[in-house]
């Protein structure tokens, strides 16, 4: 029986959405009484929601495109590496305001085991901030101060798995069958072997297999990522409702954006590859409806590391939306490929595929983040262009490792698999672009060209459909942190190369003309100035353009009758873009560019 709710706002939002929400829930869980519990969880979360967040909800219901505006500018960071604790980070909000940030993504900060926590992605308690970082009140205080500064806080919601030390996992290990059903636990290898026959391995070298034997429990447990991360069983409605309760709790602490980690993996079904299954979309759709009812100020950003053809489904449809935006992983990878090759053909093709997606598709664009660069290029397109996919991948990760003749990069491999020839790349933007090598070798021409490469990449990224997000430190040219090799708790993971403490000494030079921090700082300001153009309106038309030179990426933006041209030379040579005009798009016939130069022109 449908409940009656006293809160008129909650009741008004629930009424038009309840039938679909109930139908979706029952499509996964039948007539489970957990739906009533889910409804009660939502009602209580709305009742507990602070008044200032309810005001934000109301404002954003009237401004649903807020996250698509041209002035959106983001940054991602680890709290402890940037400042220490949450209270320390709050003291540096002026530094964030200097950059006109509107979006801050903090890496996972909920209670986690130490030291094995996969950078915070193994979570012991989804409701509580890790004591090493602060308290729940510290988080609420920080989000309030950020809102006052016009900055929305994003946190990861790691819903695919828990730490093996989570209270549910501990109960499962102690033999409680109720909590064993929160995970995938099996007495023998019969079913795990059936899964392994078709489910790809996430980390075939670092963490081979999809199951781990738990001696205490006497069972095999599904662990697709690392052995200390147990996959949750979303076929159990109690898991879904409990996780949604935690998400709403974080939303009430002031989190405005949730990055849904590993979205495609969250539903497992025997006989499939456990990726991109229809039930995943049912769950994300229920999450979207839930947020529209309880906390409409909140938006969801999906981490979907999949081919472009798989992406549109994660946005849903305009009538039944799912994620508000996705990480633009594929274009990030292609930007680095184009920089190494001086060839933009793969990059242009990938951008074209994303620009062809429906208008409700929106992206967070970036160059570097907490993770590695996985060389997941479009192999079919590579073959069409006469490129051998495996040889190309090997070239790229060895290039950014600095092991290819003529390479200016200084990075490291991550998760190298000699059997498949696969590997990923680590390093900061500045070091991958050559700045670190130039400083070590005292090579002034290389230094100048490397800074130019760095700024080219940021401007090209900033011109894309969506909004840009910096990795903290890129705004001052932070270099690799090789000291991680001296830390026994961090040495096994080469991603720590670009997870080093923020260099506040260098940041102090951001206003000193001619210094590296100043040149990168001013470069990021130029990206923001570029994006203040009316052609960065949410409804702008964005497309690539043929430059008649494979080393040049040309893009056109149009909005309100205004046209903006961006040309970016990824080649280490002088080049000239030759541009054809068409009706409604009048462009200069030629644009001359120096190596790694870009030009932005109103036409």
Coordinates of C-alpha atoms in Angstrom, one line a residue:
X1 CA 0.0 0.0 0.0
X2 CA 1.3 3.4 -0.9
X3 CA 2.2 5.4 2.1
X4 CA 1.1 9.0 2.8
X5 CA 3.8 11.5 3.6
X6 CA 3.4 14.7 5.6
X7 CA 6.2 16.6 3.9
X8 CA 4.4 18.2 0.9
X9 CA 7.7 18.7 -1.0
X10 CA 8.7 15.0 -0.7
X11 CA 5.2 13.9 -1.5
X12 CA 5.0 16.2 -4.6
X13 CA 8.3 14.9 -6.0
X14 CA 7.5 11.3 -5.2
X15 CA 4.0 11.1 -6.7
X16 CA 4.9 11.3 -10.4
X17 CA 7.9 9.1 -10.0
X18 CA 6.7 6.4 -7.7
X19 CA 5.1 4.1 -10.3
X20 CA 8.2 3.9 -12.4
X21 CA 10.5 3.5 -9.3
X22 CA 8.4 0.6 -8.0
X23 CA 8.2 -1.1 -11.4
X24 CA 12.0 -0.9 -11.8
X25 CA 12.5 -2.2 -8.3
X26 CA 10.2 -5.1 -8.8
X27 CA 11.8 -5.9 -12.2
X28 CA 14.9 -6.8 -10.2
X29 CA 13.6 -8.0 -6.9
X30 CA 10.0 -9.2 -7.5
X31 CA 7.6 -8.4 -4.7
X32 CA 10.3 -7.9 -2.1
X33 CA 9.2 -6.0 1.0
X34 CA 12.4 -4.1 0.7
X35 CA 10.7 -1.6 -1.6
X36 CA 8.7 -0.3 1.4
X37 CA 12.0 0.0 3.3
X38 CA 13.6 1.9 0.4
X39 CA 10.7 4.3 0.4
X40 CA 11.1 4.9 4.1
X41 CA 14.8 5.4 3.7
X42 CA 14.1 8.1 1.1
X43 CA 11.5 9.8 3.3
X44 CA 13.8 9.9 6.3
X45 CA 16.7 11.2 4.2
X46 CA 14.6 14.0 3.0
X47 CA 13.3 14.8 6.5
X48 CA 16.9 14.9 7.7
X49 CA 18.2 17.0 4.9
X50 CA 19.6 20.4 6.2
X51 CA 17.6 23.5 5.3
X52 CA 20.4 25.1 3.2
X53 CA 20.7 22.0 1.0
X54 CA 16.9 22.0 0.5
X55 CA 17.2 25.6 -0.7
X56 CA 19.9 24.4 -3.1
X57 CA 17.6 21.6 -4.3
X58 CA 14.9 24.1 -5.1
X59 CA 17.3 26.4 -6.9
X60 CA 18.6 23.6 -9.1
X61 CA 15.2 22.3 -9.9
X62 CA 14.8 25.7 -11.7
X63 CA 18.4 25.5 -13.1
X64 CA 18.9 21.9 -14.2
X65 CA 21.7 22.8 -16.7
X66 CA 23.9 24.3 -14.0
X67 CA 26.7 21.7 -14.4
X68 CA 26.8 22.3 -18.2
X69 CA 27.6 26.0 -18.1
X70 CA 30.8 27.3 -19.8
X71 CA 32.3 28.6 -16.6
X72 CA 32.4 25.1 -15.0
X73 CA 36.0 24.4 -14.2
X74 CA 37.1 21.5 -12.0
X75 CA 40.0 19.9 -10.1
X76 CA 40.6 16.5 -8.5
X77 CA 42.9 15.8 -5.6
X78 CA 43.7 13.6 -2.6
X79 CA 42.8 15.5 0.6
X80 CA 45.9 14.3 2.5
X81 CA 48.3 15.0 -0.3
X82 CA 47.0 18.5 -0.9
X83 CA 46.7 19.7 2.6
X84 CA 46.4 17.0 5.3
X85 CA 43.0 16.7 6.9
X86 CA 39.7 18.1 5.8
X87 CA 40.1 21.0 8.2
X88 CA 43.4 21.8 6.6
X89 CA 41.9 21.7 3.2
X90 CA 39.3 24.2 4.3
X91 CA 42.1 26.7 5.1
X92 CA 43.2 26.6 1.4
X93 CA 39.8 27.4 -0.2
X94 CA 41.2 30.8 -1.2
X95 CA 43.8 28.9 -3.4
X96 CA 40.9 27.1 -5.1
X97 CA 39.0 30.4 -5.5
X98 CA 42.0 32.0 -7.2
X99 CA 41.5 29.4 -10.0
X100 CA 37.8 30.1 -10.2
X101 CA 37.0 26.5 -9.5
X102 CA 33.3 25.5 -9.5
X103 CA 33.9 21.8 -8.9
X104 CA 36.2 19.9 -6.6
X105 CA 36.6 16.1 -6.7
X106 CA 38.1 14.7 -3.6
X107 CA 39.5 11.1 -3.9
X108 CA 37.9 8.5 -1.6
X109 CA 38.0 9.6 2.1
X110 CA 35.7 7.2 3.8
X111 CA 36.9 4.7 6.4
X112 CA 39.4 2.4 4.8
X113 CA 41.9 -0.2 5.9
X114 CA 45.5 0.8 6.1
X115 CA 47.8 0.4 4.1
X116 CA 46.0 -1.9 1.6
X117 CA 43.1 0.2 0.3
X118 CA 43.7 0.8 -3.4
X119 CA 44.0 4.5 -3.0
X120 CA 40.8 4.6 -0.9
X121 CA 38.7 2.5 -3.2
X122 CA 38.5 -0.3 -0.6
X123 CA 35.9 1.0 1.9
X124 CA 35.1 -0.3 5.4
X125 CA 32.3 2.1 6.2
X126 CA 30.3 4.0 3.6
X127 CA 28.8 6.4 6.3
X128 CA 32.0 7.6 8.0
X129 CA 35.0 9.7 7.1
X130 CA 38.3 8.0 7.7
X131 CA 39.7 9.2 11.0
X132 CA 43.1 10.0 9.4
X133 CA 41.3 12.6 7.2
X134 CA 38.7 14.0 9.6
X135 CA 35.2 13.5 10.8
X136 CA 31.7 13.7 9.3
X137 CA 31.3 17.1 10.8
X138 CA 34.5 18.2 9.2
X139 CA 33.1 17.1 5.8
X140 CA 29.9 18.9 6.4
X141 CA 31.7 22.1 7.4
X142 CA 34.0 21.8 4.3
X143 CA 31.1 21.4 1.9
X144 CA 29.3 24.4 3.4
X145 CA 32.4 26.6 3.0
X146 CA 32.9 25.3 -0.6
X147 CA 29.3 26.1 -1.5
X148 CA 29.8 29.6 -0.1
X149 CA 32.8 29.9 -2.5
X150 CA 30.7 28.6 -5.4
X151 CA 32.4 25.2 -5.5
X152 CA 30.5 21.9 -5.7
X153 CA 32.1 18.9 -4.0
X154 CA 32.3 15.6 -5.8
X155 CA 33.1 12.3 -4.0
X156 CA 33.5 8.8 -5.3
X157 CA 30.7 6.3 -4.5
X158 CA 32.4 3.0 -4.7
X159 CA 29.3 0.8 -5.0
X160 CA 30.8 -2.3 -6.8
X161 CA 32.6 -3.6 -3.8
X162 CA 33.5 -3.2 -0.1
X163 CA 36.8 -3.7 1.7
X164 CA 37.2 -7.3 3.0
X165 CA 37.3 -5.6 6.5
X166 CA 33.8 -4.1 6.1
X167 CA 31.4 -5.2 8.9
X168 CA 29.3 -7.1 6.3
X169 CA 32.4 -9.0 5.1
X170 CA 33.5 -9.7 8.7
X171 CA 30.0 -11.2 9.4
X172 CA 30.2 -13.3 6.2
X173 CA 33.7 -14.6 7.2
X174 CA 32.3 -15.5 10.6
X175 CA 29.8 -17.8 8.9
X176 CA 26.6 -15.6 8.9
X177 CA 24.6 -16.8 5.8
X178 CA 22.7 -13.5 5.6
X179 CA 25.8 -11.5 5.0
X180 CA 27.4 -14.1 2.8
X181 CA 24.5 -13.3 0.5
X182 CA 25.7 -9.7 0.4
X183 CA 28.6 -11.0 -1.7
X184 CA 29.3 -13.9 -4.1
X185 CA 30.5 -16.8 -1.9
X186 CA 31.0 -20.4 -3.1
X187 CA 32.0 -23.7 -1.4
X188 CA 34.0 -24.9 -4.4
X189 CA 35.3 -23.8 -7.8
X190 CA 32.4 -25.0 -9.9
X191 CA 30.6 -21.7 -10.3
X192 CA 33.8 -19.5 -10.0
X193 CA 35.2 -21.5 -12.9
X194 CA 32.1 -20.8 -15.0
X195 CA 32.5 -17.1 -14.3
X196 CA 36.2 -17.1 -15.0
X197 CA 35.6 -18.8 -18.4
X198 CA 33.9 -15.6 -19.8
X199 CA 34.6 -12.7 -17.4
X200 CA 37.7 -10.7 -18.3
X201 CA 40.3 -10.0 -15.6
X202 CA 40.6 -6.4 -14.5
X203 CA 44.3 -6.8 -13.3
X204 CA 45.6 -10.0 -14.8
X205 CA 49.1 -9.5 -13.5
X206 CA 48.7 -7.6 -10.2
X207 CA 45.5 -9.5 -9.1
X208 CA 44.9 -12.5 -11.4
X209 CA 41.5 -14.2 -11.4
X210 CA 38.1 -13.0 -10.3
X211 CA 37.8 -15.0 -7.1
X212 CA 39.8 -15.3 -3.9
X213 CA 39.8 -18.2 -1.4
X214 CA 38.9 -17.1 2.1
X215 CA 40.3 -19.5 4.6
X216 CA 38.3 -18.2 7.6
X217 CA 35.0 -18.6 5.7
X218 CA 36.0 -21.7 3.8
X219 CA 34.6 -20.2 0.6
X220 CA 35.6 -18.6 -2.7
X221 CA 34.5 -15.0 -2.8
X222 CA 34.3 -12.8 -6.0
X223 CA 37.0 -10.1 -6.0
X224 CA 37.2 -8.7 -9.6
X225 CA 39.6 -5.9 -8.6
X226 CA 41.9 -6.8 -5.7
X227 CA 41.6 -9.7 -3.1
X228 CA 40.8 -7.2 -0.4
X229 CA 37.8 -5.8 -2.4
X230 CA 34.8 -8.1 -2.2
X231 CA 32.2 -7.6 -5.0
X232 CA 28.7 -6.8 -3.7
X233 CA 25.7 -8.8 -4.8
X234 CA 23.1 -6.4 -6.1
X235 CA 20.8 -9.3 -6.8
X236 CA 20.1 -9.0 -3.0
X237 CA 17.7 -6.0 -2.5
X238 CA 19.1 -5.4 1.0
X239 CA 22.4 -4.5 -0.6
X240 CA 20.9 -2.0 -2.9
X241 CA 18.8 -0.3 -0.2
X242 CA 21.7 -0.2 2.3
X243 CA 24.0 1.4 -0.3
X244 CA 21.4 3.9 -1.3
X245 CA 20.9 4.8 2.4
X246 CA 24.7 5.5 2.5
X247 CA 24.6 7.6 -0.6
X248 CA 21.8 9.8 0.7
X249 CA 23.6 10.2 4.0
X250 CA 26.6 11.6 2.2
X251 CA 24.4 13.8 0.1
X252 CA 23.0 15.2 3.4
X253 CA 26.6 16.0 4.4
X254 CA 26.7 18.3 1.4
X255 CA 28.2 16.1 -1.4
X256 CA 26.7 17.5 -4.6
X257 CA 28.3 15.2 -7.2
X258 CA 28.8 11.5 -7.0
X259 CA 31.3 9.7 -9.2
X260 CA 29.9 6.3 -9.5
X261 CA 32.9 4.0 -9.6
X262 CA 33.1 1.1 -12.0
X263 CA 29.4 1.4 -13.1
X264 CA 29.4 -1.2 -15.8
X265 CA 30.5 -3.9 -13.3
X266 CA 27.8 -3.7 -10.6
X267 CA 25.5 -6.5 -11.8
X268 CA 26.8 -10.0 -12.2
X269 CA 25.1 -12.7 -14.1
X270 CA 26.5 -16.2 -14.8
X271 CA 27.1 -16.9 -18.5
X272 CA 27.9 -13.2 -19.3
X273 CA 31.0 -11.1 -19.1
X274 CA 29.4 -9.2 -16.2
X275 CA 29.8 -5.9 -18.1
X276 CA 27.2 -3.4 -19.2
X277 CA 24.2 -5.7 -18.4
X278 CA 20.7 -4.2 -18.6
X279 CA 20.2 -4.5 -14.9
X280 CA 23.0 -2.0 -14.4
X281 CA 20.9 0.6 -16.2
X282 CA 17.9 -0.3 -14.0
X283 CA 19.9 0.4 -10.9
X284 CA 21.4 3.7 -12.2
X285 CA 17.9 4.8 -13.3
X286 CA 16.5 4.1 -9.8
X287 CA 19.4 6.1 -8.4
X288 CA 18.5 9.0 -10.6
X289 CA 14.8 8.9 -9.6
X290 CA 15.8 8.7 -6.0
X291 CA 18.0 11.8 -6.2
X292 CA 15.3 13.7 -8.0
X293 CA 12.9 12.9 -5.2
X294 CA 15.2 13.4 -2.2
X295 CA 18.1 15.7 -3.3
X296 CA 17.6 17.1 -6.8
X297 CA 20.7 19.3 -6.3
X298 CA 22.8 16.1 -6.6
X299 CA 24.2 14.9 -9.9
X300 CA 25.8 11.6 -10.9
X301 CA 29.1 11.2 -12.9
X302 CA 29.7 7.7 -14.2
X303 CA 33.1 6.1 -14.6
X304 CA 32.5 4.1 -17.7
X305 CA 35.7 2.9 -19.3
X306 CA 34.1 1.4 -22.3
X307 CA 33.9 2.0 -26.1
X308 CA 31.9 5.0 -27.3
X309 CA 29.1 2.8 -28.5
X310 CA 28.5 1.7 -24.9
X311 CA 28.5 5.2 -23.5
X312 CA 25.1 6.7 -24.6
X313 CA 23.2 4.0 -22.7
X314 CA 24.6 5.3 -19.4
X315 CA 23.0 8.7 -20.0
X316 CA 19.6 7.1 -20.4
X317 CA 17.2 9.1 -22.5
X318 CA 15.8 12.6 -22.1
X319 CA 12.6 11.1 -20.8
X320 CA 14.3 8.5 -18.5
X321 CA 17.8 9.9 -17.7
X322 CA 20.5 8.0 -15.8
X323 CA 23.9 9.6 -15.3
X324 CA 24.1 13.4 -15.7
X325 CA 27.7 13.1 -17.1
X326 CA 30.6 10.7 -17.7
X327 CA 34.3 10.8 -17.4
X328 CA 35.7 11.3 -21.0
X329 CA 38.2 8.5 -20.7
X330 CA 38.4 7.7 -24.4
X331 CA 39.3 11.2 -25.6
X332 CA 41.9 11.5 -22.8
X333 CA 43.7 8.5 -24.1
X334 CA 43.5 9.7 -27.7
X335 CA 44.9 13.1 -26.7
X336 CA 48.1 11.4 -25.3
X337 CA 48.3 9.2 -28.4
X338 CA 48.1 12.2 -30.7
X339 CA 50.8 14.0 -28.7
X340 CA 53.2 11.0 -29.0
X341 CA 52.5 10.4 -32.7
X342 CA 52.0 13.9 -33.9
X343 CA 48.9 12.3 -35.7
X344 CA 45.4 13.4 -34.8
X345 CA 43.4 11.0 -36.9
X346 CA 42.4 8.6 -34.1
X347 CA 41.7 11.6 -31.8
X348 CA 39.5 13.3 -34.4
X349 CA 37.5 10.0 -35.0
X350 CA 36.9 9.5 -31.3
X351 CA 35.8 13.1 -30.8
X352 CA 33.4 12.7 -33.8
X353 CA 31.9 9.6 -32.3
X354 CA 31.2 11.4 -29.0
X355 CA 29.9 14.6 -30.6
X356 CA 27.5 12.4 -32.5
X357 CA 25.9 11.2 -29.2
X358 CA 22.5 12.8 -28.2
X359 CA 22.4 16.2 -26.6
X360 CA 21.8 14.8 -23.2
X361 CA 25.3 13.3 -23.2
X362 CA 27.8 15.4 -21.3
X363 CA 31.4 14.8 -20.3
X364 CA 34.1 15.7 -17.7
X365 CA 37.3 16.2 -19.8
X366 CA 40.7 15.6 -18.2
X367 CA 44.3 14.8 -19.0
X368 CA 45.4 13.1 -15.8
X369 CA 43.7 11.9 -12.6
X370 CA 44.5 9.6 -9.7
X371 CA 44.5 6.6 -12.1
X372 CA 46.8 5.3 -14.9
X373 CA 46.4 5.9 -18.6
X374 CA 45.0 2.7 -20.1
X375 CA 45.7 2.5 -23.8
X376 CA 42.1 1.4 -24.8
X377 CA 42.1 2.8 -28.3
X378 CA 39.6 1.9 -31.0
X379 CA 41.3 -1.1 -32.7
X380 CA 38.9 -1.2 -35.6
X381 CA 39.7 2.4 -36.5
X382 CA 43.4 1.8 -36.1
X383 CA 43.3 -1.1 -38.6
X384 CA 41.3 1.1 -41.0
X385 CA 44.2 3.6 -40.8
X386 CA 46.8 1.0 -41.3
X387 CA 47.9 1.0 -37.7
X388 CA 48.8 -2.3 -35.9
X389 CA 46.9 -2.0 -32.6
X390 CA 49.3 -4.0 -30.5
X391 CA 52.5 -2.4 -31.9
X392 CA 50.9 1.0 -31.5
X393 CA 50.0 0.3 -27.8
X394 CA 53.5 -1.0 -27.1
X395 CA 54.9 2.1 -28.8
X396 CA 52.8 4.4 -26.6
X397 CA 53.5 2.9 -23.2
X398 CA 57.2 2.6 -24.0
X399 CA 57.2 6.2 -25.4
X400 CA 55.7 7.6 -22.1
X401 CA 58.1 5.4 -20.2
X402 CA 60.9 7.3 -22.0
X403 CA 62.2 4.2 -23.7
X404 CA 61.6 5.1 -27.3
X405 CA 64.4 7.0 -29.2
X406 CA 63.4 10.6 -29.3
X407 CA 61.0 10.4 -26.4
X408 CA 60.9 13.4 -24.1
X409 CA 58.7 11.8 -21.6
X410 CA 59.4 10.4 -18.1
X411 CA 56.8 8.0 -16.8
X412 CA 56.4 4.4 -15.6
X413 CA 54.5 1.3 -16.6
X414 CA 51.6 0.1 -14.6
X415 CA 50.2 -3.5 -14.6
X416 CA 52.4 -4.8 -17.4
X417 CA 51.2 -8.1 -18.7
X418 CA 53.9 -9.9 -20.8
X419 CA 51.5 -12.5 -22.0
X420 CA 49.1 -10.0 -23.7
X421 CA 51.7 -7.2 -24.2
X422 CA 49.3 -4.9 -22.4
X423 CA 50.5 -2.1 -20.0
X424 CA 49.3 1.2 -18.8
X425 CA 51.2 4.5 -18.1
X426 CA 51.7 6.6 -15.0
X427 CA 53.1 10.1 -14.5
X428 CA 52.1 13.7 -14.1
X429 CA 51.1 15.9 -17.1
X430 CA 54.3 18.0 -16.8
X431 CA 56.6 15.0 -16.6
X432 CA 54.8 13.1 -19.5
X433 CA 55.1 16.3 -21.6
X434 CA 58.8 16.5 -21.2
X435 CA 59.3 19.2 -18.6
X436 CA 61.0 16.9 -16.0
X437 CA 63.5 15.5 -18.6
X438 CA 64.3 19.1 -19.8
X439 CA 65.0 20.2 -16.2
X440 CA 67.2 17.3 -15.5
X441 CA 69.2 17.6 -18.7
X442 CA 69.3 21.5 -18.6
X443 CA 67.9 21.5 -22.1
X444 CA 66.4 24.9 -22.6
X445 CA 64.8 24.3 -26.0
X446 CA 63.3 21.1 -24.8
X447 CA 62.0 22.9 -21.7
X448 CA 60.2 25.6 -23.8
X449 CA 58.7 23.0 -26.2
X450 CA 57.6 20.8 -23.3
X451 CA 55.7 23.7 -21.6
X452 CA 54.1 24.4 -25.0
X453 CA 53.0 20.7 -25.2
X454 CA 51.5 20.9 -21.7
X455 CA 49.5 24.0 -22.5
X456 CA 48.5 22.7 -25.9
X457 CA 47.0 19.6 -24.3
X458 CA 45.1 21.7 -21.7
X459 CA 43.7 24.0 -24.3
X460 CA 42.6 21.2 -26.6
X461 CA 41.0 19.4 -23.6
X462 CA 39.2 22.7 -22.6
X463 CA 37.8 23.2 -26.1
X464 CA 35.9 19.8 -26.1
X465 CA 32.2 19.3 -25.4
X466 CA 31.8 19.1 -21.7
X467 CA 33.9 20.8 -19.0
X468 CA 37.6 20.6 -18.0
X469 CA 39.0 19.1 -14.8
X470 CA 42.6 19.6 -13.8
X471 CA 44.6 17.1 -11.7
X472 CA 45.8 19.0 -8.7
X473 CA 49.4 20.2 -9.3
X474 CA 49.0 20.4 -13.1
X475 CA 48.3 24.1 -12.6
X476 CA 51.8 24.7 -11.3
X477 CA 53.6 22.0 -13.4
X478 CA 54.1 19.5 -10.6
X479 CA 56.6 16.7 -11.5
X480 CA 56.6 13.0 -10.7
X481 CA 57.0 12.0 -7.1
X482 CA 59.7 9.3 -7.3
X483 CA 60.0 9.2 -3.5
X484 CA 57.2 6.6 -3.4
X485 CA 59.8 4.0 -4.2
X486 CA 61.3 4.5 -0.7
X487 CA 57.9 3.8 1.0
X488 CA 57.3 0.1 1.5
X489 CA 53.5 0.7 1.7
X490 CA 53.4 2.4 -1.7
X491 CA 56.3 1.0 -3.8
X492 CA 54.2 -1.8 -5.3
X493 CA 51.8 0.6 -7.1
X494 CA 53.4 2.8 -9.7
X495 CA 50.4 5.0 -9.8
X496 CA 51.9 6.6 -6.7
X497 CA 54.3 8.3 -9.1
X498 CA 51.6 10.9 -9.8
X499 CA 50.1 10.7 -6.3
X500 CA 52.7 12.8 -4.4
X501 CA 52.3 15.6 -1.8
X502 CA 51.3 19.0 -3.3
X503 CA 54.3 21.2 -3.7
X504 CA 53.3 24.3 -1.8
X505 CA 56.8 25.8 -2.1
X506 CA 56.4 25.8 -5.9
X507 CA 52.9 27.0 -5.7
X508 CA 54.2 30.1 -3.9
X509 CA 55.9 31.0 -7.2
X510 CA 52.7 31.1 -9.2
X511 CA 52.8 34.9 -9.2
X512 CA 56.5 35.1 -10.0
X513 CA 56.8 35.9 -13.8
X514 CA 58.8 33.5 -15.8
X515 CA 58.8 30.6 -13.3
X516 CA 57.3 27.2 -14.3
X517 CA 54.5 27.5 -11.8
X518 CA 53.6 31.0 -13.1
X519 CA 53.6 29.9 -16.8
X520 CA 51.3 27.0 -16.1
X521 CA 49.1 29.0 -13.8
X522 CA 48.7 31.7 -16.4
X523 CA 48.1 29.0 -19.0
X524 CA 45.2 27.6 -17.0
X525 CA 43.8 31.1 -16.6
X526 CA 43.9 31.4 -20.4
X527 CA 41.9 28.2 -20.7
X528 CA 39.2 29.7 -18.4
X529 CA 39.2 32.9 -20.4
X530 CA 38.7 30.9 -23.6
X531 CA 35.7 29.2 -22.1
X532 CA 34.1 32.5 -21.2
X533 CA 33.1 32.8 -24.9
X534 CA 29.4 32.5 -25.6
X535 CA 30.2 29.5 -27.8
X536 CA 30.7 27.5 -24.7
X537 CA 27.0 27.7 -23.9
X538 CA 25.4 24.3 -22.9
X539 CA 23.5 24.0 -26.2
X540 CA 26.5 25.0 -28.4
X541 CA 27.1 23.0 -31.6
X542 CA 30.6 21.4 -31.5
X543 CA 32.3 19.5 -34.3
X544 CA 35.7 18.7 -35.6
X545 CA 36.8 20.2 -39.0
X546 CA 39.1 18.9 -41.7
X547 CA 42.5 20.8 -41.4
X548 CA 44.0 18.9 -44.4
X549 CA 47.0 18.0 -42.2
X550 CA 46.9 15.0 -39.9
X551 CA 49.1 16.8 -37.3
X552 CA 46.4 19.4 -36.7
X553 CA 43.1 19.0 -34.8
X554 CA 40.6 21.7 -35.9
X555 CA 37.3 22.2 -34.0
X556 CA 34.4 24.5 -34.5
X557 CA 31.9 25.8 -31.9
X558 CA 28.7 27.7 -32.7
X559 CA 26.1 29.3 -30.5
X560 CA 23.7 32.2 -31.0
X561 CA 25.0 32.9 -34.5
X562 CA 28.6 33.2 -33.3
X563 CA 31.4 30.9 -34.5
X564 CA 34.6 30.0 -32.6
X565 CA 37.4 28.1 -34.3
X566 CA 40.1 26.2 -32.4
X567 CA 43.2 24.8 -34.2
X568 CA 45.8 22.7 -32.3
X569 CA 49.1 21.5 -33.8
X570 CA 50.1 18.2 -32.2
X571 CA 53.1 17.8 -34.6
X572 CA 56.7 18.7 -33.8
X573 CA 56.9 20.8 -36.9
X574 CA 55.5 23.9 -38.5
X575 CA 52.1 23.2 -40.0
X576 CA 49.3 25.0 -41.8
X577 CA 45.6 24.2 -41.3
X578 CA 43.7 24.6 -44.6
X579 CA 40.0 25.1 -43.8
X580 CA 37.0 24.8 -46.0
X581 CA 34.0 27.0 -45.3
X582 CA 30.4 26.0 -45.8
X583 CA 27.1 27.8 -45.6
X584 CA 26.7 29.1 -42.0
X585 CA 30.4 28.4 -41.1
X586 CA 32.8 30.9 -42.6
X587 CA 36.4 30.1 -41.6
X588 CA 39.8 31.6 -42.5
X589 CA 41.3 29.7 -45.5
X590 CA 44.6 29.0 -43.7
X591 CA 46.0 29.2 -40.2
X592 CA 49.7 28.8 -39.7
X593 CA 51.0 27.1 -36.6
X594 CA 54.3 26.5 -35.0
X595 CA 55.1 23.2 -33.3
X596 CA 52.5 22.5 -30.5
X597 CA 50.9 25.9 -31.1
X598 CA 47.2 26.5 -30.8
X599 CA 45.0 29.4 -31.9
X600 CA 41.5 30.3 -30.9
X601 CA 39.7 32.7 -33.3
X602 CA 36.2 34.1 -33.5
X603 CA 35.0 33.9 -37.1

